[in-house]
Coordinates of C-alpha atoms and ligand atoms in Angstrom, one line a residue:
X1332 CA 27.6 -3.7 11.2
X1333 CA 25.5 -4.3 8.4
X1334 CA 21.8 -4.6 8.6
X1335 CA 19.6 -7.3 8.6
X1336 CA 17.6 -7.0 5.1
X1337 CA 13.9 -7.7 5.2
X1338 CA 12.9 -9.9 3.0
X1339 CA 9.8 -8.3 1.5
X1340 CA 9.4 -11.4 -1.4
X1341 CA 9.7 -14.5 1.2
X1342 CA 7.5 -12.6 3.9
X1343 CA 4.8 -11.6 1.2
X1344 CA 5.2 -15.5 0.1
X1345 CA 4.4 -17.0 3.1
X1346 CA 1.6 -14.4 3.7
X1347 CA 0.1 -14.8 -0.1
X1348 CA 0.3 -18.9 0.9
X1349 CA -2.2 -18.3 3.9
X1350 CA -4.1 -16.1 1.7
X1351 CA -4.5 -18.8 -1.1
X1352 CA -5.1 -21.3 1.6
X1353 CA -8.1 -19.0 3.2
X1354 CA -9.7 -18.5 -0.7
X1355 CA -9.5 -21.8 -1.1
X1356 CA -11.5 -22.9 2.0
X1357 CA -14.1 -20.0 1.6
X1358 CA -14.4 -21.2 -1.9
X1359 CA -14.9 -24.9 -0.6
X1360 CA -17.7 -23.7 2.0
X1361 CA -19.3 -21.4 0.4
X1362 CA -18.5 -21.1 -3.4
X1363 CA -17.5 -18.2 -3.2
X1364 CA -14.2 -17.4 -5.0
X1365 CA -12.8 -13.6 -4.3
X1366 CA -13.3 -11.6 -6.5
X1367 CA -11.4 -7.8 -7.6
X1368 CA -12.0 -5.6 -10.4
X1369 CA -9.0 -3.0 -11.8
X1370 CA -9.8 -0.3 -13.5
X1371 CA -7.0 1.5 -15.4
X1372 CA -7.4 4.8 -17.4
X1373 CA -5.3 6.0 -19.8
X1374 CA -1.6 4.6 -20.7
X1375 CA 0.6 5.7 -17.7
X1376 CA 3.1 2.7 -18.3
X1377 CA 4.1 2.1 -14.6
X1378 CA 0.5 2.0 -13.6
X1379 CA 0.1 -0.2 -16.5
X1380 CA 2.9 -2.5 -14.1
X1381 CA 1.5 -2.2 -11.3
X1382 CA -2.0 -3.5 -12.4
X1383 CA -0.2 -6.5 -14.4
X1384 CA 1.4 -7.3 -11.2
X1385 CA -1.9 -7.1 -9.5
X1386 CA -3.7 -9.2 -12.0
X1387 CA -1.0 -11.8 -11.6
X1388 CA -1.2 -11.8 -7.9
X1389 CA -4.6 -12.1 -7.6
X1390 CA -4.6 -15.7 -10.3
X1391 CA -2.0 -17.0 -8.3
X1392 CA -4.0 -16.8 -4.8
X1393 CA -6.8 -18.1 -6.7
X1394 CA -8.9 -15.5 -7.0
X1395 CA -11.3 -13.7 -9.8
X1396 CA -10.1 -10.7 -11.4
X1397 CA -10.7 -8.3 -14.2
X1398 CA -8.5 -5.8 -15.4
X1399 CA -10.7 -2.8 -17.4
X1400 CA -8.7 -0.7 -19.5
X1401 CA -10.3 3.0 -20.5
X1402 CA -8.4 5.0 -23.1
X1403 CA -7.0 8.5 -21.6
X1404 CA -9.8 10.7 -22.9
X1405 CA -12.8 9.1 -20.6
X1406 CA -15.0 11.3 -19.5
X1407 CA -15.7 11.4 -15.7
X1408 CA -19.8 9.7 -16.1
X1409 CA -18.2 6.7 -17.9
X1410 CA -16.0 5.6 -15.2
X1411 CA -18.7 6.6 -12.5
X1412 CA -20.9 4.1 -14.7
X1413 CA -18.0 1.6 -14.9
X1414 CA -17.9 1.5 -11.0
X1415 CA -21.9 1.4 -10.9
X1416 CA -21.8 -1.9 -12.9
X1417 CA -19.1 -3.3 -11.0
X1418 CA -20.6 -2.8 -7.5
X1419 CA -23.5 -4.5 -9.0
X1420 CA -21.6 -7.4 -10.2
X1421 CA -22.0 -10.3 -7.9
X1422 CA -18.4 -12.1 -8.2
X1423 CA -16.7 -8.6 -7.9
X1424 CA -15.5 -8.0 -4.3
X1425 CA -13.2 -5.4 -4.1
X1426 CA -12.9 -2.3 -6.7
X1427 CA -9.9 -0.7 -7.0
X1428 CA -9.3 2.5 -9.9
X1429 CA -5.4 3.0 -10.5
X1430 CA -4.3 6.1 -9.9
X1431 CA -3.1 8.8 -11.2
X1432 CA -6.4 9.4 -13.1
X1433 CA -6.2 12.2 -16.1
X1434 CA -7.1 15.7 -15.5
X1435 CA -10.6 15.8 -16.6
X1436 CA -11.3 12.7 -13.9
X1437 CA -12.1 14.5 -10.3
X1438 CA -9.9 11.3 -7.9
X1439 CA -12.3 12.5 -4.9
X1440 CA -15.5 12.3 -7.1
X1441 CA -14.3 8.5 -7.9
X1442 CA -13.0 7.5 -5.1
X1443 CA -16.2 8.6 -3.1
X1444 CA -18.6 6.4 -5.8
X1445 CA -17.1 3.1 -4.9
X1446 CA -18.7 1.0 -2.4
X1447 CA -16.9 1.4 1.2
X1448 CA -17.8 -2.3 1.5
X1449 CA -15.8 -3.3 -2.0
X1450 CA -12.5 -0.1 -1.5
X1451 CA -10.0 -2.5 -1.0
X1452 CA -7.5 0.4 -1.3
X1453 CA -8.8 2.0 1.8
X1454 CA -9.3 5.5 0.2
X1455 CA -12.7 6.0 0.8
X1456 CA -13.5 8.8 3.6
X1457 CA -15.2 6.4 5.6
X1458 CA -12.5 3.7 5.6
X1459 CA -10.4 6.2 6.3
X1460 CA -12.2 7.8 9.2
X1461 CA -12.9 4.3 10.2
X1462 CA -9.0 3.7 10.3
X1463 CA -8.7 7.0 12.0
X1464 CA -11.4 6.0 14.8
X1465 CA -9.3 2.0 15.8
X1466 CA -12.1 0.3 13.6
X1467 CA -10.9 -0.5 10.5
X1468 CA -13.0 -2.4 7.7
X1469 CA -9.6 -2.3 5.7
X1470 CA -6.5 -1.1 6.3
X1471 CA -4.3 1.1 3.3
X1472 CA -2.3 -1.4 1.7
X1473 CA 1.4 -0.1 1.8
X1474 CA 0.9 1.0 5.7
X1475 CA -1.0 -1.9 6.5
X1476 CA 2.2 -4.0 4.4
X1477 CA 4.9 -2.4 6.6
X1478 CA 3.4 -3.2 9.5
X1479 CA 3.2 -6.4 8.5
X1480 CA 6.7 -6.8 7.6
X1481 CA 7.4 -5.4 11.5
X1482 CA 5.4 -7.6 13.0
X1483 CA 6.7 -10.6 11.3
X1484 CA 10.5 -9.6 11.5
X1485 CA 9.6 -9.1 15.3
X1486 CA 10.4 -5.3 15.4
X1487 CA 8.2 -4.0 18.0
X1488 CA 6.9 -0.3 18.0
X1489 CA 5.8 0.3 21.1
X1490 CA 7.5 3.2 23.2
X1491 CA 9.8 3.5 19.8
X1492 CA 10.7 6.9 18.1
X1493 CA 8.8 6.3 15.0
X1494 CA 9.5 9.2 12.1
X1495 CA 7.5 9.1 8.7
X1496 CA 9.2 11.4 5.8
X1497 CA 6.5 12.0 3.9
X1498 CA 2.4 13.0 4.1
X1499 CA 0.5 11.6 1.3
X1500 CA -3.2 10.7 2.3
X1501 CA -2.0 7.3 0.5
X1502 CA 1.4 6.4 2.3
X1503 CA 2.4 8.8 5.3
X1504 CA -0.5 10.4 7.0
X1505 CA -2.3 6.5 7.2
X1506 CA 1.8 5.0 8.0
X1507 CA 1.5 7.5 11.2
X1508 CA -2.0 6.8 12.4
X1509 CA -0.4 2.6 12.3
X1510 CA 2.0 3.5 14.0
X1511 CA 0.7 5.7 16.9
X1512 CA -1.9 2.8 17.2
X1513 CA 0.8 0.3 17.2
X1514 CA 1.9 2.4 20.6
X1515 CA 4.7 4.3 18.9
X1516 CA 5.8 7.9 19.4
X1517 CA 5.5 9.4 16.3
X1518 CA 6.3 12.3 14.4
X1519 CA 5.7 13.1 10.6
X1520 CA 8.3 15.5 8.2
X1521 CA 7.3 16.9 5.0
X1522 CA 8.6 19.5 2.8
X1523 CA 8.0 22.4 4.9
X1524 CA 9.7 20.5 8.5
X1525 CA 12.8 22.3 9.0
X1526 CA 14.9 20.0 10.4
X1527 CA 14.2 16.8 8.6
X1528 CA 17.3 15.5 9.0
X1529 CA 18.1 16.4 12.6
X1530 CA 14.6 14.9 13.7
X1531 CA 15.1 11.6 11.3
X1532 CA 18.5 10.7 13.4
X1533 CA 16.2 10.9 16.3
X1534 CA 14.3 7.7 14.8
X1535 CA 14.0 3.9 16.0
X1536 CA 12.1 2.9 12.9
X1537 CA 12.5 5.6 10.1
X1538 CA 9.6 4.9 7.1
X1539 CA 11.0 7.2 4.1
X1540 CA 8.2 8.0 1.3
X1541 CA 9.3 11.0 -0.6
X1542 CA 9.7 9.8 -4.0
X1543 CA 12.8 10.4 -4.6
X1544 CA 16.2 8.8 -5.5
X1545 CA 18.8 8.8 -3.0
X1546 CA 17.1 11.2 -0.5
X1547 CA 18.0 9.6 2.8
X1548 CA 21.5 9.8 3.2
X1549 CA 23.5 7.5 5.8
X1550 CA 23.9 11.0 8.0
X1551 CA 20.1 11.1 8.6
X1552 CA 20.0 7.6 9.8
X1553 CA 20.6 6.7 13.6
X1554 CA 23.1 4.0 14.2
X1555 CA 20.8 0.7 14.8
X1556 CA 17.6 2.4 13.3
X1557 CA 14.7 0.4 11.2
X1558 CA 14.7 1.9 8.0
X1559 CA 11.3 1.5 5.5
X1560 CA 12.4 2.5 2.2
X1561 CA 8.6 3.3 0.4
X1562 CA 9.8 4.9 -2.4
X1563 CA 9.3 4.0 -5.8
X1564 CA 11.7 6.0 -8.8
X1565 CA 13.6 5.2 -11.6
X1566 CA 17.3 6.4 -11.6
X1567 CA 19.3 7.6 -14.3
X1568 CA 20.0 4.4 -16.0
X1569 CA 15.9 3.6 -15.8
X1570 CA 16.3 1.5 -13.4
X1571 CA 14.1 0.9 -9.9
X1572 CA 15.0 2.0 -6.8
X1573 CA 13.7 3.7 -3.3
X1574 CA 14.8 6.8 -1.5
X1575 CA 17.1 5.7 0.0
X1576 CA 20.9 5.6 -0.1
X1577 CA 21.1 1.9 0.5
X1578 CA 24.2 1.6 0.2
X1579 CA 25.8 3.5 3.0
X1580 CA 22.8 3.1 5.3
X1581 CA 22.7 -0.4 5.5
X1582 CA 26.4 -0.2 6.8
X1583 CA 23.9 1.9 10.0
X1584 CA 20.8 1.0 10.1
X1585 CA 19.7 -2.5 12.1
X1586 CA 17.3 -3.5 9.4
X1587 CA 16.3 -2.3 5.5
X1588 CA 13.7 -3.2 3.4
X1589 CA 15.3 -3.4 -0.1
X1590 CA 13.8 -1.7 -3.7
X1591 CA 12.6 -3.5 -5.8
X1592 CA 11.5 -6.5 -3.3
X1593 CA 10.6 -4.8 -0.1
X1594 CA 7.7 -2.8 0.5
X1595 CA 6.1 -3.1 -2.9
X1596 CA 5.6 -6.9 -2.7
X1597 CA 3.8 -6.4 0.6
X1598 CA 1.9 -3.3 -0.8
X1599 CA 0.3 -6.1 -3.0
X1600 CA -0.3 -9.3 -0.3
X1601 CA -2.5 -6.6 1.6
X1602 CA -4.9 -5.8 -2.0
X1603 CA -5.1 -9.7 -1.6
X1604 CA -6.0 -9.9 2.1
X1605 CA -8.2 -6.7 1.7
X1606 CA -10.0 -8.5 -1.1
X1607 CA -10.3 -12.1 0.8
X1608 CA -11.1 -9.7 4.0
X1609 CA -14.3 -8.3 1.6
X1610 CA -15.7 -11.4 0.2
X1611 CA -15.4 -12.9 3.6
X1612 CA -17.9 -10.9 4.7
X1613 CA -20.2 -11.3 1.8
X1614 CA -20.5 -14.9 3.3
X1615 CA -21.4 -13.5 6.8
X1616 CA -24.0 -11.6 5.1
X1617 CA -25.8 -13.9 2.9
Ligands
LIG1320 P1 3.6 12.1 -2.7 O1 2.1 12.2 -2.6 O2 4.3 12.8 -3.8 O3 4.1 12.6 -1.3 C1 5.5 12.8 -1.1 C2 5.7 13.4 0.3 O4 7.0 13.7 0.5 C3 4.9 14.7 0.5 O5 4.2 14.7 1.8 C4 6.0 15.8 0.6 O6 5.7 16.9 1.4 C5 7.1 15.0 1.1 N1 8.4 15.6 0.7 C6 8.8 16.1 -0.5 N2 10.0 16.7 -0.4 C7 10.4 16.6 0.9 C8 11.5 17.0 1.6 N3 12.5 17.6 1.0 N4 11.6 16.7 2.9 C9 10.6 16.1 3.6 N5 9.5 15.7 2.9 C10 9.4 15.9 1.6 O7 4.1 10.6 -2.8 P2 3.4 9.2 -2.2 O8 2.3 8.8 -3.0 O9 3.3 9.3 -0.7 O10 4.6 8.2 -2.6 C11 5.9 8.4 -2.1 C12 6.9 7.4 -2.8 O11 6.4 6.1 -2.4 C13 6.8 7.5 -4.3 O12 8.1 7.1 -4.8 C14 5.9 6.4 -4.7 O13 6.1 5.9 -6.0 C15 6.2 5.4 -3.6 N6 5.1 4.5 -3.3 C16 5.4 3.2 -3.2 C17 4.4 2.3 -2.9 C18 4.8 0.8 -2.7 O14 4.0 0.0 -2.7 N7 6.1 0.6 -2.6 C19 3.1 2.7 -2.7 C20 2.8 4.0 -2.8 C21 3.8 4.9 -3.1 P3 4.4 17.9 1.2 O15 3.2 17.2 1.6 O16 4.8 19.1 2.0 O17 4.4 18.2 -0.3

């Protein structure tokens, strides 16, 4: 039977409606209207996408944002200083610096200078260790998107074989911790597991984030599995699609998440909740 495809644009609508909804009333109590900075170095063109899409995301949920564009060449102080100002800026609430960076830009060294309080990506060590601990201040925003998308479907975790391909400090290592929280039993491949495959037909809910084309086959998939497809790649013709061979695994798998207008979309509505979620708390505080 084919599987149900989730619908990563309507569920990211109705989510980015609540959002817009919550800004507006924050706004309306307390004048405070959310604010997010962007900070792009350098001329990679699909990070040059994603921060368009970001920018347009955030005017549509009626918040503040600011896209800074750096040439490639900036040294390392200047976008330390750029962060500096920005944590100092009043109507900025959430920092986020697109990566990849160039080579003569340390990611830890920048990553580490903005404000725990305004990483709405959740890189920072102590959002991460706070993510680690049950605590979270934010939560990574294509984890904390997929399990969005699970809860809302109404695929539960709990007591499922849960398998992430993939263990990028980004995507698959935070995906795991989500999912162990969520009460699933979970276990992580990479490019040293031996027995990817055999261990991926074991899964209930399969999250693939591998980055690259047609890498999950319909063989790996169990019959009635949740599949995530995370991935992110061009093909030969140039244009976008996942990891995985939707096609034949959709005639398995129970549900899919489609590329482009799956887990991207919600990778987005969680900047925007993460953002909200920080200026928020600026009205707590003041
Ligand atoms: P990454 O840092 O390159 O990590 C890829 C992971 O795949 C690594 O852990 C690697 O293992 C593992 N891997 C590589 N070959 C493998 C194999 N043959 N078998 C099993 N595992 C293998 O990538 P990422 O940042 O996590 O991103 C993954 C994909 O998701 C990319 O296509 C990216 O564009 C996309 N992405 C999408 C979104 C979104 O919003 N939709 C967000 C972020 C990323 P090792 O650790 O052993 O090298």
């Amino acid at each position: 039977m084919a599987a149900k495809i989730i619908d990563g644009k309507r569920i990211a609508a109705a989510v980015r409606e609540e959002i817009r909804t919550r800004a507006a009333a924050l706004t309306e109590r307390s004048g405070i209207v959310p604010g997010l900075a962007v900070v792009i170095v350098g001329e990679n063109p699909a990070s040059q996408v994603y921060v368009r899409n970001k920018k347009r995301a955030c005017e549509e949920a009626g918040f503040y944002s600011v896209v800074i564009e750096m040439p490639g060449d900036t040294p390392q102080n200047a976008l330390l200083d750029k962060i500096e100002e920005l944590t100092e800026d009043p109507k900025i609430h959430g920092i986020l610096v697109q990566l990849p960076l160039p080579p003569q830009i340390d990611e830890r060294a920048v990553i580490a200078a903005i404000p725990p309080d305004k990483d709405v990506d959740a890189f920072h060590p102590e959002n991460v260790g706070r993510m680690m601990l049950g605590e979270p201040r934010f939560l990574p925003c294509t984890p904390a998107g997929i399990m969005k998308m699970l809860e809302l479907e109404g695929i539960p975790v709990e007591g499922k074989d849960c398998v992430v391909i993939g263990r990028s400090n980004i995507v698959g290592k935070p995906m795991a911790m989500l999912l162990m929280q969520a009460n699933g039993t979970v276990t992580v491949c990479h490019s040293r597991t031996k027995n990817t495959e055999e261990i991926a037909r074991r899964a209930d809910i399969l999250v693939c984030a591998v980055g690259r084309a047609g890498f999950l086959t319909a063989d790996m998939v169990k019959e009635g599995a949740v599949v995530i497809d995370v991935g992110m790649n061009r093909n030969a013709e140039g244009k976008l699609c996942g990891d995985v061979d939707f096609e034949a695994v959709s005639q398995k798998a129970s549900y899919i998440t489609p590329v482009p207008g799956g887990v991207g979309v919600m990778t987005i509505t969680m900047l925007l909740e993460n953002t909200l979620r920080a200026a928020e708390s600026h009205e707590t505080v003041h």
